[in-house]
């Protein structure tokens, strides 16, 4: 098995041979498995089967997928070969807008270049996207930390209780994470934080991935059932909710892992601030109405029927409902802007309104 470089990242390029390596997130937290992506089919498989997942990481992987398309193109491939391969990558998963954004960015970088220059340029651009996303997440951490710091001051240094959903950590991005970046930054500055981690059925990204990340970083946390958040909020046990997003309209509607909307409703009912942390690559500058327009992925019903866990014989999968009960697996939901207290972006914190988003990103086209 390949080993991963330190500090650990979910994707990296082997500079010696140009291979793209990823952590197989399906095996975490119990096994650290590294897979190599050799071509576009491997890239699509990794995104669809959630070897890699989380909107920014899906985008970075897709960017490297374009590089692999150029690398493995048949000799003398026609001009539309690349377009077809890019479209195949873009169709791998529907909700995370970073996927299309990243593919288009690499493709437009190389489109007008002579054939021999394309491979190096695609590889360079994929690397630039990865490093930009890492820096964006670092800045999200700086800006979001101030929110946590201010709550800590109001509580005279008592622990700040933060609830998060799914995994919007470094595994879902490239470094720091989005929702976790303010948490890591606050923790590293000595602010006392405690994180309630929604388990996030059906694939348990919270219980498996967020809990693993926070534990490795030494952040106090507890895994809770997906339905516990409302109870905790009613009893004053949540000071702030911070989640990530897969696509956010420029008007402020937020698509994120299924169940996020219910947390936002509970937060509003209990006066708990509800923040969404995102890099600008996750804004959709074309959609106005998130509930009506954002495509919601429906995944394999078996993800609900079966649950994976660790036994003394290794990873095992078991059936939960009656074998003949049908299931429906909606992977995301949309939280309307009116329920969102604010966005934490690389350029600062703003209200979840069209005016505030435009004011922070006047250079982005709507
Ligand atoms: O289905 P997933 O695991 O790709 O969904 C991921 C999420 O919903 C994350 O919260 C979102 O992508 C933000 S990641 C920084």
PDB file of C-alpha atoms in Angstrom, residues 40-181:
ATOM      1  CA  UNK A  40     -10.555   9.888 -16.129  1.00  0.00           C
ATOM      2  CA  UNK A  41     -12.467   6.700 -15.291  1.00  0.00           C
ATOM      3  CA  UNK A  42     -10.588   6.439 -11.979  1.00  0.00           C
ATOM      4  CA  UNK A  43     -11.381  10.094 -11.271  1.00  0.00           C
ATOM      5  CA  UNK A  44     -15.090   9.640 -11.950  1.00  0.00           C
ATOM      6  CA  UNK A  45     -15.171   6.460  -9.858  1.00  0.00           C
ATOM      7  CA  UNK A  46     -13.447   8.241  -6.946  1.00  0.00           C
ATOM      8  CA  UNK A  47     -15.943  11.113  -7.017  1.00  0.00           C
ATOM      9  CA  UNK A  48     -19.064   8.976  -7.559  1.00  0.00           C
ATOM     10  CA  UNK A  49     -18.208   6.319  -4.987  1.00  0.00           C
ATOM     11  CA  UNK A  50     -17.086   8.966  -2.489  1.00  0.00           C
ATOM     12  CA  UNK A  51     -13.491   7.821  -2.216  1.00  0.00           C
ATOM     13  CA  UNK A  52     -13.133  11.610  -2.222  1.00  0.00           C
ATOM     14  CA  UNK A  53     -16.007  13.857  -1.205  1.00  0.00           C
ATOM     15  CA  UNK A  54     -16.818  17.338   0.043  1.00  0.00           C
ATOM     16  CA  UNK A  55     -17.352  20.165  -2.422  1.00  0.00           C
ATOM     17  CA  UNK A  56     -13.866  21.761  -2.522  1.00  0.00           C
ATOM     18  CA  UNK A  57     -12.109  18.384  -2.674  1.00  0.00           C
ATOM     19  CA  UNK A  58     -14.442  17.195  -5.430  1.00  0.00           C
ATOM     20  CA  UNK A  59     -13.396  20.319  -7.351  1.00  0.00           C
ATOM     21  CA  UNK A  60      -9.667  19.722  -6.778  1.00  0.00           C
ATOM     22  CA  UNK A  61      -9.977  16.053  -7.761  1.00  0.00           C
ATOM     23  CA  UNK A  62     -11.877  17.053 -10.899  1.00  0.00           C
ATOM     24  CA  UNK A  63      -9.115  19.544 -11.756  1.00  0.00           C
ATOM     25  CA  UNK A  64      -6.559  16.732 -11.524  1.00  0.00           C
ATOM     26  CA  UNK A  65      -8.982  14.638 -13.592  1.00  0.00           C
ATOM     27  CA  UNK A  66      -8.607  17.110 -16.471  1.00  0.00           C
ATOM     28  CA  UNK A  67      -4.838  16.784 -16.095  1.00  0.00           C
ATOM     29  CA  UNK A  68      -5.231  12.980 -16.303  1.00  0.00           C
ATOM     30  CA  UNK A  69      -7.444  13.377 -19.388  1.00  0.00           C
ATOM     31  CA  UNK A  70      -4.632  15.260 -21.123  1.00  0.00           C
ATOM     32  CA  UNK A  71      -2.032  12.801 -19.826  1.00  0.00           C
ATOM     33  CA  UNK A  72      -3.854   9.724 -21.113  1.00  0.00           C
ATOM     34  CA  UNK A  73      -5.304  11.167 -24.329  1.00  0.00           C
ATOM     35  CA  UNK A  74      -4.729   8.829 -27.285  1.00  0.00           C
ATOM     36  CA  UNK A  75      -2.030  10.021 -29.679  1.00  0.00           C
ATOM     37  CA  UNK A  76      -3.549  12.448 -32.185  1.00  0.00           C
ATOM     38  CA  UNK A  77      -6.891  12.643 -30.307  1.00  0.00           C
ATOM     39  CA  UNK A  78      -9.350  15.010 -31.975  1.00  0.00           C
ATOM     40  CA  UNK A  79      -9.933  18.447 -30.426  1.00  0.00           C
ATOM     41  CA  UNK A  80     -13.322  17.479 -29.011  1.00  0.00           C
ATOM     42  CA  UNK A  81     -11.818  14.542 -27.044  1.00  0.00           C
ATOM     43  CA  UNK A  82     -10.955  16.823 -24.135  1.00  0.00           C
ATOM     44  CA  UNK A  83     -14.414  18.392 -24.145  1.00  0.00           C
ATOM     45  CA  UNK A  84     -16.043  14.968 -23.944  1.00  0.00           C
ATOM     46  CA  UNK A  85     -13.780  13.900 -21.082  1.00  0.00           C
ATOM     47  CA  UNK A  86     -14.412  17.169 -19.214  1.00  0.00           C
ATOM     48  CA  UNK A  87     -18.152  16.728 -19.592  1.00  0.00           C
ATOM     49  CA  UNK A  88     -17.901  13.186 -18.255  1.00  0.00           C
ATOM     50  CA  UNK A  89     -16.040  14.441 -15.161  1.00  0.00           C
ATOM     51  CA  UNK A  90     -18.551  17.260 -14.646  1.00  0.00           C
ATOM     52  CA  UNK A  91     -21.428  14.755 -14.628  1.00  0.00           C
ATOM     53  CA  UNK A  92     -19.903  12.623 -11.844  1.00  0.00           C
ATOM     54  CA  UNK A  93     -21.971  14.238  -9.060  1.00  0.00           C
ATOM     55  CA  UNK A  94     -24.629  16.920  -9.501  1.00  0.00           C
ATOM     56  CA  UNK A  95     -24.804  19.066  -6.376  1.00  0.00           C
ATOM     57  CA  UNK A  96     -21.301  20.362  -5.572  1.00  0.00           C
ATOM     58  CA  UNK A  97     -20.798  23.327  -7.907  1.00  0.00           C
ATOM     59  CA  UNK A  98     -17.019  23.247  -7.347  1.00  0.00           C
ATOM     60  CA  UNK A  99     -16.890  20.280  -9.712  1.00  0.00           C
ATOM     61  CA  UNK A 100     -17.990  22.225 -12.787  1.00  0.00           C
ATOM     62  CA  UNK A 101     -16.114  25.335 -11.687  1.00  0.00           C
ATOM     63  CA  UNK A 102     -12.783  23.511 -11.398  1.00  0.00           C
ATOM     64  CA  UNK A 103     -13.117  21.565 -14.660  1.00  0.00           C
ATOM     65  CA  UNK A 104     -13.991  24.742 -16.576  1.00  0.00           C
ATOM     66  CA  UNK A 105     -11.084  26.592 -15.011  1.00  0.00           C
ATOM     67  CA  UNK A 106      -8.463  24.013 -16.018  1.00  0.00           C
ATOM     68  CA  UNK A 107      -9.983  23.549 -19.457  1.00  0.00           C
ATOM     69  CA  UNK A 108     -10.065  27.255 -20.247  1.00  0.00           C
ATOM     70  CA  UNK A 109      -6.441  27.527 -19.068  1.00  0.00           C
ATOM     71  CA  UNK A 110      -5.272  24.984 -21.634  1.00  0.00           C
ATOM     72  CA  UNK A 111      -7.809  25.452 -24.436  1.00  0.00           C
ATOM     73  CA  UNK A 112      -5.716  27.828 -26.556  1.00  0.00           C
ATOM     74  CA  UNK A 113      -2.330  26.258 -25.845  1.00  0.00           C
ATOM     75  CA  UNK A 114      -0.339  24.221 -28.352  1.00  0.00           C
ATOM     76  CA  UNK A 115      -0.762  20.507 -27.767  1.00  0.00           C
ATOM     77  CA  UNK A 116       2.686  19.981 -26.244  1.00  0.00           C
ATOM     78  CA  UNK A 117       2.157  22.645 -23.573  1.00  0.00           C
ATOM     79  CA  UNK A 118      -1.158  21.348 -22.304  1.00  0.00           C
ATOM     80  CA  UNK A 119      -0.053  18.642 -19.905  1.00  0.00           C
ATOM     81  CA  UNK A 120       2.232  20.916 -17.885  1.00  0.00           C
ATOM     82  CA  UNK A 121      -0.348  23.703 -17.858  1.00  0.00           C
ATOM     83  CA  UNK A 122      -3.175  21.406 -16.684  1.00  0.00           C
ATOM     84  CA  UNK A 123      -1.005  19.983 -13.925  1.00  0.00           C
ATOM     85  CA  UNK A 124       0.053  23.478 -12.855  1.00  0.00           C
ATOM     86  CA  UNK A 125      -3.507  24.803 -12.798  1.00  0.00           C
ATOM     87  CA  UNK A 126      -4.788  21.839 -10.759  1.00  0.00           C
ATOM     88  CA  UNK A 127      -2.007  22.540  -8.250  1.00  0.00           C
ATOM     89  CA  UNK A 128      -2.898  26.244  -8.173  1.00  0.00           C
ATOM     90  CA  UNK A 129      -6.541  25.428  -7.465  1.00  0.00           C
ATOM     91  CA  UNK A 130      -5.508  23.110  -4.616  1.00  0.00           C
ATOM     92  CA  UNK A 131      -3.239  25.724  -3.042  1.00  0.00           C
ATOM     93  CA  UNK A 132      -5.799  28.510  -3.485  1.00  0.00           C
ATOM     94  CA  UNK A 133      -8.433  26.402  -1.743  1.00  0.00           C
ATOM     95  CA  UNK A 134      -6.011  25.688   1.098  1.00  0.00           C
ATOM     96  CA  UNK A 135      -5.376  29.415   1.502  1.00  0.00           C
ATOM     97  CA  UNK A 136      -9.110  30.196   1.276  1.00  0.00           C
ATOM     98  CA  UNK A 137      -9.772  27.741   4.084  1.00  0.00           C
ATOM     99  CA  UNK A 138      -6.976  29.232   6.190  1.00  0.00           C
ATOM    100  CA  UNK A 139      -8.600  32.661   5.789  1.00  0.00           C
ATOM    101  CA  UNK A 140     -12.062  31.246   6.569  1.00  0.00           C
ATOM    102  CA  UNK A 141     -10.468  30.016   9.787  1.00  0.00           C
ATOM    103  CA  UNK A 142      -9.137  33.480  10.663  1.00  0.00           C
ATOM    104  CA  UNK A 143     -12.464  35.223   9.985  1.00  0.00           C
ATOM    105  CA  UNK A 144     -14.649  32.566  11.621  1.00  0.00           C
ATOM    106  CA  UNK A 145     -12.465  32.367  14.694  1.00  0.00           C
ATOM    107  CA  UNK A 146     -13.552  35.920  15.624  1.00  0.00           C
ATOM    108  CA  UNK A 147     -17.148  34.716  15.967  1.00  0.00           C
ATOM    109  CA  UNK A 148     -16.063  31.951  18.340  1.00  0.00           C
ATOM    110  CA  UNK A 149     -13.748  34.306  20.226  1.00  0.00           C
ATOM    111  CA  UNK A 150     -16.546  36.773  20.786  1.00  0.00           C
ATOM    112  CA  UNK A 151     -18.843  34.061  22.189  1.00  0.00           C
ATOM    113  CA  UNK A 152     -15.989  32.860  24.405  1.00  0.00           C
ATOM    114  CA  UNK A 153     -15.592  36.401  25.797  1.00  0.00           C
ATOM    115  CA  UNK A 154     -19.326  36.649  26.468  1.00  0.00           C
ATOM    116  CA  UNK A 155     -19.114  33.343  28.344  1.00  0.00           C
ATOM    117  CA  UNK A 156     -16.062  34.452  30.340  1.00  0.00           C
ATOM    118  CA  UNK A 157     -13.905  31.716  28.839  1.00  0.00           C
ATOM    119  CA  UNK A 158     -16.386  28.873  29.400  1.00  0.00           C
ATOM    120  CA  UNK A 159     -16.253  26.352  26.530  1.00  0.00           C
ATOM    121  CA  UNK A 160     -17.938  27.488  23.314  1.00  0.00           C
ATOM    122  CA  UNK A 161     -20.276  24.726  22.130  1.00  0.00           C
ATOM    123  CA  UNK A 162     -20.334  24.401  18.350  1.00  0.00           C
ATOM    124  CA  UNK A 163     -22.603  22.059  16.405  1.00  0.00           C
ATOM    125  CA  UNK A 164     -21.569  20.860  12.949  1.00  0.00           C
ATOM    126  CA  UNK A 165     -23.098  18.534  10.380  1.00  0.00           C
ATOM    127  CA  UNK A 166     -21.434  16.130   7.929  1.00  0.00           C
ATOM    128  CA  UNK A 167     -17.694  16.573   7.358  1.00  0.00           C
ATOM    129  CA  UNK A 168     -16.586  20.002   6.228  1.00  0.00           C
ATOM    130  CA  UNK A 169     -13.051  19.420   7.497  1.00  0.00           C
ATOM    131  CA  UNK A 170      -9.680  19.132   5.782  1.00  0.00           C
ATOM    132  CA  UNK A 171     -10.741  15.784   4.369  1.00  0.00           C
ATOM    133  CA  UNK A 172     -13.506  17.578   2.456  1.00  0.00           C
ATOM    134  CA  UNK A 173     -11.290  20.404   1.245  1.00  0.00           C
ATOM    135  CA  UNK A 174      -7.501  20.116   1.136  1.00  0.00           C
ATOM    136  CA  UNK A 175      -6.415  21.745   4.393  1.00  0.00           C
ATOM    137  CA  UNK A 176      -8.125  23.258   7.500  1.00  0.00           C
ATOM    138  CA  UNK A 177     -11.644  22.557   6.186  1.00  0.00           C
ATOM    139  CA  UNK A 178     -14.422  25.112   5.875  1.00  0.00           C
ATOM    140  CA  UNK A 179     -16.695  24.647   8.916  1.00  0.00           C
ATOM    141  CA  UNK A 180     -13.786  23.230  10.917  1.00  0.00           C
ATOM    142  CA  UNK A 181     -11.268  25.957  10.034  1.00  0.00           C
TER     143      UNK A 181
END
